Backbone as JSON Lines, residues from 0, in Angstrom:
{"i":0,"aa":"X","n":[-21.62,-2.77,0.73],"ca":[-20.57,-3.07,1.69],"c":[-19.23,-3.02,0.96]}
{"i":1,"aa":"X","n":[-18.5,-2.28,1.52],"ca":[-17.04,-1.98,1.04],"c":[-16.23,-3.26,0.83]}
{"i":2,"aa":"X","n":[-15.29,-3.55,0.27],"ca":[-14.25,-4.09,0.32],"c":[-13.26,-4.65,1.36]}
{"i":3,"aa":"X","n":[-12.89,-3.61,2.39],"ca":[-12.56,-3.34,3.78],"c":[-13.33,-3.55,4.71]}
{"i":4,"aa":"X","n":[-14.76,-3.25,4.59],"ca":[-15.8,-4.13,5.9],"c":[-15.69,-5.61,5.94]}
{"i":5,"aa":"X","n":[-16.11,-6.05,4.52],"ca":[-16.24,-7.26,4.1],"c":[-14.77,-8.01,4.83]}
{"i":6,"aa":"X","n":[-13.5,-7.92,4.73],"ca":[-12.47,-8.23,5.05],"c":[-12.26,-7.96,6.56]}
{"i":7,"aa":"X","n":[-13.02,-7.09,6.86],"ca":[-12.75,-7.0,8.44],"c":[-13.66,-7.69,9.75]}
{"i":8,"aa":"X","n":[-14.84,-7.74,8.62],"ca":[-16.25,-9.02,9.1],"c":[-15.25,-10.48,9.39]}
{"i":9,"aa":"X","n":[-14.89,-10.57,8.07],"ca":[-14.25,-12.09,7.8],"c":[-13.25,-12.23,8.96]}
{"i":10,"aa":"X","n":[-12.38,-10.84,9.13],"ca":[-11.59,-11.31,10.15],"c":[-11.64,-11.74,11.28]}
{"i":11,"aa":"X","n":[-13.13,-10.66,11.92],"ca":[-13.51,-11.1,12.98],"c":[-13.98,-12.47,13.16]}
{"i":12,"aa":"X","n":[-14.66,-13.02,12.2],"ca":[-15.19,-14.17,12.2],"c":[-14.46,-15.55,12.6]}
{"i":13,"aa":"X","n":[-13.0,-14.97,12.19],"ca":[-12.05,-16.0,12.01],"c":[-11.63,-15.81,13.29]}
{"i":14,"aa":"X","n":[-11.39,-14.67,13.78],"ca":[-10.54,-14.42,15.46],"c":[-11.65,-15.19,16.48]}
{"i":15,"aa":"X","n":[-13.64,-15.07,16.2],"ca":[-14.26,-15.81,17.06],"c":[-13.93,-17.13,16.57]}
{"i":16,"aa":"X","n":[-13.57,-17.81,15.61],"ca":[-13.15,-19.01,16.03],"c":[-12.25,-19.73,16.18]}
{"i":17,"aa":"X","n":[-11.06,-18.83,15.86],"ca":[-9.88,-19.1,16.75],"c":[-10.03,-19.27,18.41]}
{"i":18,"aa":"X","n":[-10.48,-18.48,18.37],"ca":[-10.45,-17.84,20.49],"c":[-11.49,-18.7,21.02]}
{"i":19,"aa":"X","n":[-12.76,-19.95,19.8],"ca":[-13.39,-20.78,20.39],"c":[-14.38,-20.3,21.18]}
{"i":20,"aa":"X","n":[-14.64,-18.62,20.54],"ca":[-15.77,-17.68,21.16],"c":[-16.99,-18.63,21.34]}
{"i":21,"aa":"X","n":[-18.05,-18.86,22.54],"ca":[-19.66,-18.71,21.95],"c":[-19.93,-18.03,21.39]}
{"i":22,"aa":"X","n":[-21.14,-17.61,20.8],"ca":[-21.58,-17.29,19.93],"c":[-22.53,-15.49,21.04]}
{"i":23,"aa":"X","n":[-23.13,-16.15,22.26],"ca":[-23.37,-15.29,22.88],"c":[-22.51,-14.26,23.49]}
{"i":24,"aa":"X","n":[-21.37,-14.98,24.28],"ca":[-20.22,-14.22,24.39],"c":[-19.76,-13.44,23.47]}
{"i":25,"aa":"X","n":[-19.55,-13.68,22.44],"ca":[-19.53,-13.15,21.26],"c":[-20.3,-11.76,21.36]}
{"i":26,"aa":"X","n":[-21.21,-12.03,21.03],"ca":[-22.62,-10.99,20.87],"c":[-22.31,-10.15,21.93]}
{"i":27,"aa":"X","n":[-22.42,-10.51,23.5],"ca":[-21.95,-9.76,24.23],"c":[-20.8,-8.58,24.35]}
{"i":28,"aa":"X","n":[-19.54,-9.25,23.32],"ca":[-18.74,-8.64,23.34],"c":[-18.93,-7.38,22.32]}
{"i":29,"aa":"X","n":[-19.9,-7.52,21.36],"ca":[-19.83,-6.9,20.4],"c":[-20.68,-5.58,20.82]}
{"i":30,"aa":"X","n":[-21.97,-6.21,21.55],"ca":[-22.62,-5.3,22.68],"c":[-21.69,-4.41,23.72]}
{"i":31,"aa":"X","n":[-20.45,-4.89,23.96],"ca":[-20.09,-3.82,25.02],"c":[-19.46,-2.75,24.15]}
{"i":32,"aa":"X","n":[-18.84,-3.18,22.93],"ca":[-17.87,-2.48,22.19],"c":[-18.41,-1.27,21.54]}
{"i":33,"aa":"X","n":[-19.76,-1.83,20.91],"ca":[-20.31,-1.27,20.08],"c":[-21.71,-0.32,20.2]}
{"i":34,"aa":"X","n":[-21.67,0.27,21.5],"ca":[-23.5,0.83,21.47],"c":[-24.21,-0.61,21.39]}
{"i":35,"aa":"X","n":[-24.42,-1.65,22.16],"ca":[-25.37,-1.91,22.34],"c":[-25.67,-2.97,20.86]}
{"i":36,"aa":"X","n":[-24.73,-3.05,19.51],"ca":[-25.0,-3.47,18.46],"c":[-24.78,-4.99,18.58]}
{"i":37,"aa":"X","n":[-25.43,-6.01,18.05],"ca":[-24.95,-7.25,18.68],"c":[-24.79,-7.75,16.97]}
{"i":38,"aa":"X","n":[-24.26,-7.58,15.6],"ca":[-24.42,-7.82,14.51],"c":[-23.08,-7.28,14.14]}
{"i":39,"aa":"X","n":[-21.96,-7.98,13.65],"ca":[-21.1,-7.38,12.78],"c":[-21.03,-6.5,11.61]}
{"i":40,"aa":"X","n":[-22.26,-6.96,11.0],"ca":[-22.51,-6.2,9.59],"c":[-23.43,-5.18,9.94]}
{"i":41,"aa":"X","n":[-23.79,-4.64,10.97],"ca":[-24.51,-3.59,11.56],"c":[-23.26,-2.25,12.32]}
{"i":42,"aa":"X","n":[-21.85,-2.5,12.7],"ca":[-20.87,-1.79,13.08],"c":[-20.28,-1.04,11.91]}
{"i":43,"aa":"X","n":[-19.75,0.42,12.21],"ca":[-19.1,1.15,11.77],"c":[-17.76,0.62,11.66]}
{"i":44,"aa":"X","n":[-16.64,1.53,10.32],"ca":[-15.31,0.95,10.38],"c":[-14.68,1.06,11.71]}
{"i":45,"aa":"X","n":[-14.99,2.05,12.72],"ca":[-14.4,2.35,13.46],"c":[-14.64,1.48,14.64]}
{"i":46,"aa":"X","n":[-15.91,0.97,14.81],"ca":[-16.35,0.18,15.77],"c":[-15.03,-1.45,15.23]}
{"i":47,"aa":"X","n":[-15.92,-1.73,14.6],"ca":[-14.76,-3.07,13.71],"c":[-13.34,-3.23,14.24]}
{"i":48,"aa":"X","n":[-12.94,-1.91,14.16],"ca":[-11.29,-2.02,14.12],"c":[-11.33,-2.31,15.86]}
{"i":49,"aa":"X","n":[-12.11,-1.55,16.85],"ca":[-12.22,-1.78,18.24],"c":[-12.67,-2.8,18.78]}
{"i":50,"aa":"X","n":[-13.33,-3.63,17.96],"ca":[-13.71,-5.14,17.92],"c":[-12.31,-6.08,17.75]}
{"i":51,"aa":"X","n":[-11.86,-5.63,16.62],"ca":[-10.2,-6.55,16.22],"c":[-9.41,-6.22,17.22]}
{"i":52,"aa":"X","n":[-9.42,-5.02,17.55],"ca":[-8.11,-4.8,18.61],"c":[-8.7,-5.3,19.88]}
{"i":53,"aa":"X","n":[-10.03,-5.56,20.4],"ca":[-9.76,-6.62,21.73],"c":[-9.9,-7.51,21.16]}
{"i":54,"aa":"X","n":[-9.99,-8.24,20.19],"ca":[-9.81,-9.62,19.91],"c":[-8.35,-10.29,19.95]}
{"i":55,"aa":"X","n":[-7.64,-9.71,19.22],"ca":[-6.04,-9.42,19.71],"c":[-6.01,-9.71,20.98]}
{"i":56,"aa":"X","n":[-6.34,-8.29,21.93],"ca":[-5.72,-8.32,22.97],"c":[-6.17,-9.54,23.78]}
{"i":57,"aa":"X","n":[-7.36,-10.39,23.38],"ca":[-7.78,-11.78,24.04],"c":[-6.86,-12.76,23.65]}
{"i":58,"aa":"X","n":[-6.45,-12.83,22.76],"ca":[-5.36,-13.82,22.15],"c":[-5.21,-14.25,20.42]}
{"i":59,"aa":"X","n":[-6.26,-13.52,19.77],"ca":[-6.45,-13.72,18.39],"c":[-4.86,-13.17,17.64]}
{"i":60,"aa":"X","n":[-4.25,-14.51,16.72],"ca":[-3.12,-14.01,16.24],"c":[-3.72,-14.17,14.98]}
{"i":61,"aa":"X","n":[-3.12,-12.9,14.12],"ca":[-3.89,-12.98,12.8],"c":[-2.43,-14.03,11.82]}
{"i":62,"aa":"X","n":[-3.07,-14.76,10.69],"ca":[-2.01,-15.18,10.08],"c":[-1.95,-14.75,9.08]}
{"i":63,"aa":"X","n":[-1.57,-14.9,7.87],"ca":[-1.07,-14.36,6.88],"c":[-1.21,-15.31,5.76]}
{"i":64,"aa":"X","n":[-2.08,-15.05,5.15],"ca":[-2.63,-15.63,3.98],"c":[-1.5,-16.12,2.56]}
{"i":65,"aa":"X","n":[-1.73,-16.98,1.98],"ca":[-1.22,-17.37,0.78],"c":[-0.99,-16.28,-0.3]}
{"i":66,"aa":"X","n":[0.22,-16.46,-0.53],"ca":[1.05,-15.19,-1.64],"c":[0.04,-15.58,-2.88]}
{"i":67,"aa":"X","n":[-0.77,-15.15,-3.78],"ca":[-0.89,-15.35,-4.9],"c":[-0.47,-16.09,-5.78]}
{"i":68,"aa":"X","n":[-0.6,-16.64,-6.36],"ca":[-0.07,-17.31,-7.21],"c":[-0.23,-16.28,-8.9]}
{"i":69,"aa":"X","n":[1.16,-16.04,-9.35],"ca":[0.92,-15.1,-10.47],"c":[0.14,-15.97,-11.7]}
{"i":70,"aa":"X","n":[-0.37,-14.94,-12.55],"ca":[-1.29,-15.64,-13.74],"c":[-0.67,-15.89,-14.87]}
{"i":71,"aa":"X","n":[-0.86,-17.05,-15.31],"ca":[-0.19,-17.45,-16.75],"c":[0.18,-16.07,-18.03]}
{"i":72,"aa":"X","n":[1.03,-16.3,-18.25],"ca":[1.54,-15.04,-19.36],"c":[0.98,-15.25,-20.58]}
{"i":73,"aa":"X","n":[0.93,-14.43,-21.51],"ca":[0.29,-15.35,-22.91],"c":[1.48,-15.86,-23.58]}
{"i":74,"aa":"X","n":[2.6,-15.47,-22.95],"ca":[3.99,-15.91,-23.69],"c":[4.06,-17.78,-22.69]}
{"i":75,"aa":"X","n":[3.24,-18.21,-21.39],"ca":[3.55,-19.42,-20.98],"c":[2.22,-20.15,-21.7]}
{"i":76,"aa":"X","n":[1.31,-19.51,-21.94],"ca":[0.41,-20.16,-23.06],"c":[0.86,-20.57,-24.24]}
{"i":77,"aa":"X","n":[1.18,-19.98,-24.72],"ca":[2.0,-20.3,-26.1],"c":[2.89,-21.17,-26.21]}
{"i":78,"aa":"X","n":[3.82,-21.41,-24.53],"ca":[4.36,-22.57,-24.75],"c":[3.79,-23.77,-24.53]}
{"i":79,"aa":"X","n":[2.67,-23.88,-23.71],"ca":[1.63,-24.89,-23.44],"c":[1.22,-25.49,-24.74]}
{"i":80,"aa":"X","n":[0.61,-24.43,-25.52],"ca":[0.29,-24.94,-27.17],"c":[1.23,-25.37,-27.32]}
{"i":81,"aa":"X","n":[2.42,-24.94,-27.46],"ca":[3.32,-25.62,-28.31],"c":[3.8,-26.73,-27.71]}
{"i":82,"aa":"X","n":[3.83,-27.42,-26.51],"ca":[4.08,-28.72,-25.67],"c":[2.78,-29.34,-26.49]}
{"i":83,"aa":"X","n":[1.82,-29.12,-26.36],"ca":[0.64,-29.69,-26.49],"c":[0.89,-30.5,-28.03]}
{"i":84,"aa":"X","n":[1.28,-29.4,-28.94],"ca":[1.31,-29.48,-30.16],"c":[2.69,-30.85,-30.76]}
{"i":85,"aa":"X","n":[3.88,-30.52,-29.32],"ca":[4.54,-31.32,-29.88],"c":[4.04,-33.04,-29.63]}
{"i":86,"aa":"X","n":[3.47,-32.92,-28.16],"ca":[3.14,-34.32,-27.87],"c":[2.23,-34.66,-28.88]}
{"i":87,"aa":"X","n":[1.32,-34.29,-29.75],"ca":[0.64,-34.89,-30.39],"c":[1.1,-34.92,-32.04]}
{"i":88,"aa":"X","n":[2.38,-34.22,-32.07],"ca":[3.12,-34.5,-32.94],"c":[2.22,-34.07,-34.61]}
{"i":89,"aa":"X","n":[1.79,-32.52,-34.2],"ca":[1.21,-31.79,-34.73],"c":[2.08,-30.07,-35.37]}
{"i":90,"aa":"X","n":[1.66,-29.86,-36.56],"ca":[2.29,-28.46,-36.51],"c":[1.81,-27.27,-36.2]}
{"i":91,"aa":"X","n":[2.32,-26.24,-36.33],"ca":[2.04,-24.88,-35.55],"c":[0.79,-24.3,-36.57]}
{"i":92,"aa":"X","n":[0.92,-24.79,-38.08],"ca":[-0.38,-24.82,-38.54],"c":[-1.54,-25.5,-38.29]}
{"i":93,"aa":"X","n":[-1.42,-26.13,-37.53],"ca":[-2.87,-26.64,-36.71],"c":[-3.39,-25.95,-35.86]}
{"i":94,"aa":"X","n":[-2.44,-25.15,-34.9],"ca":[-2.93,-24.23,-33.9],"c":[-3.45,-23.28,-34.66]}
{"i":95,"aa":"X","n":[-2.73,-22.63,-35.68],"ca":[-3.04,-21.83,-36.22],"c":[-4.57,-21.74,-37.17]}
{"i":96,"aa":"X","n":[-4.43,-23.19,-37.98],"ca":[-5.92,-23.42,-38.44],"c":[-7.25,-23.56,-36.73]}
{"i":97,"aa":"X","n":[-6.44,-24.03,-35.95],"ca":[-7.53,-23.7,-34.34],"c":[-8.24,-22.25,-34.26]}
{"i":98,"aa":"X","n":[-7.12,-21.3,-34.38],"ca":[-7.42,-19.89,-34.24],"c":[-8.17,-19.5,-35.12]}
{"i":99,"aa":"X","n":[-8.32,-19.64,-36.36],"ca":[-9.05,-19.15,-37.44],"c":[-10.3,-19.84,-36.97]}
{"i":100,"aa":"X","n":[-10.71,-20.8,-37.26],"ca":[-12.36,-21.28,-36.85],"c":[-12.42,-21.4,-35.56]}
{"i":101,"aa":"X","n":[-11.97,-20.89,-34.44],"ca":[-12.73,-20.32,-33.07],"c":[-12.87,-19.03,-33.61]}
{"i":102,"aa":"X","n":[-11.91,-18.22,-33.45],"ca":[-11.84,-16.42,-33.42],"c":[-11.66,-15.96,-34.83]}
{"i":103,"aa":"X","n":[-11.71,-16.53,-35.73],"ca":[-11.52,-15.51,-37.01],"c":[-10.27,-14.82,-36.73]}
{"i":104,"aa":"X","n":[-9.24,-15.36,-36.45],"ca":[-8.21,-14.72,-36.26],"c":[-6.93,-15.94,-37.03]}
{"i":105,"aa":"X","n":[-6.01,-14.83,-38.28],"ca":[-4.78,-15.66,-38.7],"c":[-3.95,-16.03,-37.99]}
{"i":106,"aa":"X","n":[-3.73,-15.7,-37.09],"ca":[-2.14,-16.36,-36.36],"c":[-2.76,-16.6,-34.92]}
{"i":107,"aa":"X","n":[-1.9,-17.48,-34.38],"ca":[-2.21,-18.01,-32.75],"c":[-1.62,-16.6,-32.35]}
{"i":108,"aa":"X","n":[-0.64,-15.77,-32.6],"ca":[0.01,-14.95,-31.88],"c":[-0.9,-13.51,-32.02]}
{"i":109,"aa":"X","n":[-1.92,-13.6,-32.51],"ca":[-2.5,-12.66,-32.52],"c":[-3.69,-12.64,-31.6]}
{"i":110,"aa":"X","n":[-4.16,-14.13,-30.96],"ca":[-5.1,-13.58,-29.82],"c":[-4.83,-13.2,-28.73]}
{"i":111,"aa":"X","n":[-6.01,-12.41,-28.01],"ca":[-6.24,-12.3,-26.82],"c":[-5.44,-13.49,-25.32]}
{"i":112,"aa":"X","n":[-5.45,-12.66,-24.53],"ca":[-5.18,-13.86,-23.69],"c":[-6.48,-15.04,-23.43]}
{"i":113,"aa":"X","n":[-7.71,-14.27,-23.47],"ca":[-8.83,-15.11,-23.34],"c":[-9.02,-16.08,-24.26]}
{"i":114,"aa":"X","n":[-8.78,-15.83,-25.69],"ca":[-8.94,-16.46,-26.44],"c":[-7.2,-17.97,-26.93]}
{"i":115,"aa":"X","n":[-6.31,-17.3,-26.43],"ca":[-4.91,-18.48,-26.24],"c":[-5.45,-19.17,-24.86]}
{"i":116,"aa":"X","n":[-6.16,-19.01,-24.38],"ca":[-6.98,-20.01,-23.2],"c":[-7.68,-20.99,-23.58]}
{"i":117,"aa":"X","n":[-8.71,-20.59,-24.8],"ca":[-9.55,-21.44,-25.45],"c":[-9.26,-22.46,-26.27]}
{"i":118,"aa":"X","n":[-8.2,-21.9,-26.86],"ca":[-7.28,-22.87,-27.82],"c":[-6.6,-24.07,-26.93]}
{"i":119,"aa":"X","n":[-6.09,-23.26,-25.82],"ca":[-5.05,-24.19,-24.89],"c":[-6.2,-25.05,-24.67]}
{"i":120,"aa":"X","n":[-7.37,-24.91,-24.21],"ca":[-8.17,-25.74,-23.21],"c":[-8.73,-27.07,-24.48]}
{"i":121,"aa":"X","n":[-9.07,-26.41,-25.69],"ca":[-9.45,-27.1,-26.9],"c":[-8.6,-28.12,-26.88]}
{"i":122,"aa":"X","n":[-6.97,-27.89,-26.82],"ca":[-6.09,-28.8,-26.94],"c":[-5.74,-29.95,-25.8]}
{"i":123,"aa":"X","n":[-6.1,-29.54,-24.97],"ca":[-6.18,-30.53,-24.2],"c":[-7.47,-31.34,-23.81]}
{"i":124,"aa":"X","n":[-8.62,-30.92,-24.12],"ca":[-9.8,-31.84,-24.89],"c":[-9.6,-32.63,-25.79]}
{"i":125,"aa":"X","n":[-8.66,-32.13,-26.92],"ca":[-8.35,-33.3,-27.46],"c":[-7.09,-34.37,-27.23]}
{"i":126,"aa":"X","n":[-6.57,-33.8,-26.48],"ca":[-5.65,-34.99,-25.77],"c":[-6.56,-35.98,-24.96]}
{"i":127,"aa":"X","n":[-7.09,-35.77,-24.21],"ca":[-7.76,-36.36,-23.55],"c":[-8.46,-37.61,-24.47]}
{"i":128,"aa":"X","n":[-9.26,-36.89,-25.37],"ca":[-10.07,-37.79,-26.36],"c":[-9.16,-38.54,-27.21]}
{"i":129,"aa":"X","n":[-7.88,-38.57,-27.28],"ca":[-6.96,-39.52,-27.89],"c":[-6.51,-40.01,-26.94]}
{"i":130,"aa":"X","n":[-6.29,-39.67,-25.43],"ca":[-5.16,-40.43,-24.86],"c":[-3.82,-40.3,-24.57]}
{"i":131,"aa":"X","n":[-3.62,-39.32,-25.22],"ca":[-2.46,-38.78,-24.92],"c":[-2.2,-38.05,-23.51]}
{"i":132,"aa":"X","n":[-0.7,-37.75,-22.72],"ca":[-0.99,-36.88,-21.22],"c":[-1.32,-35.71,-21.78]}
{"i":133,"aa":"X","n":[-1.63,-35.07,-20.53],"ca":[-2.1,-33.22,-20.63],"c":[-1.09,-32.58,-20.25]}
C-alpha cells in the first residue's frame, strides 16, 4: 500500500467521523461509489478520491495538520552539551573524554549526529543521577 492510499484511507476515516457517519451508512456509501466495494482498503486511487469528494460535498472540512517541528542541528546539540557541561561545571574535556569511550572518536565535533545524541542523552543521565536540572 502506497503512501497516498494510506493517507487517503486515513482521511476518509477521519471525514466518517467527523460527519458522525454509521458505520453501515458508511459502507453503503462506499457501495454506491465504488462497484459494489464496501472496504476502503479494497478501492482504487480513483475510487478514494470519489469517496473524498462526496464526503466534502456532505460536509467533511478537511483541517490542516501541525507544521513540523524542525530537527535539532548538530550545531543546537553541541550547545546542549555545552549547557549541560556548564551546569555541572565540567570541561569540554569531559565531553570530549565522553566521545572517545562511546565512539572511539577524538573530538565531540567529530561525531555523527546520532552519536552527539548519545552523548547529549548520557549527559543528562547524569544530571539526573546527581540532581542537577536537565
Amino acid at each position: 500500500m502506497t503512501d497516498r492510499r494510506k493517507a487517503m484511507i486515513a482521511k476518509i476515516k477521519i471525514a466518517q467521523q467527523q460527519l458522525q457517519m454509521a458505520d453501515d451508512s458508511y459502507r453503503a456509501m462506499l457501495a454506491r461509489l465504488a462497484d459494489g466495494k464496501t472496504s476502503s482498503t479494497k478501492l482504487t486511487l480513483q475510487q478514494l478520491d470519489d469517496v473524498l469528494a462526496e464526503m466534502k460535498r456532505l460536509g467533511f472540512v478537511q483541517k490542516h495538520g501541525r507544521r513540523p517541528q524542525p530537527k535539532d542541528t548538530r550545531e543546537t546539540l553541541i550547545a546542549k552539551v555545552e549547557a549541560q557541561l556548564a551546569t555541572a561545571g565540567r570541561p569540554w574535556e569531559y565531553a570530549h573524554a565522553m566521545a572517545k569511550r562511546m565512539y572511539k572518536v577524538e573530538k565531540l565535533e567529530w561525531l555523527d549526529y546520532e552519536q552527539l545524541q548519545g552523548v547529549m542523552v548520557a549527559l543528562v543521565y547524569d544530571a539526573r543521577r546527581n540532581g542537577r536540572p536537565v
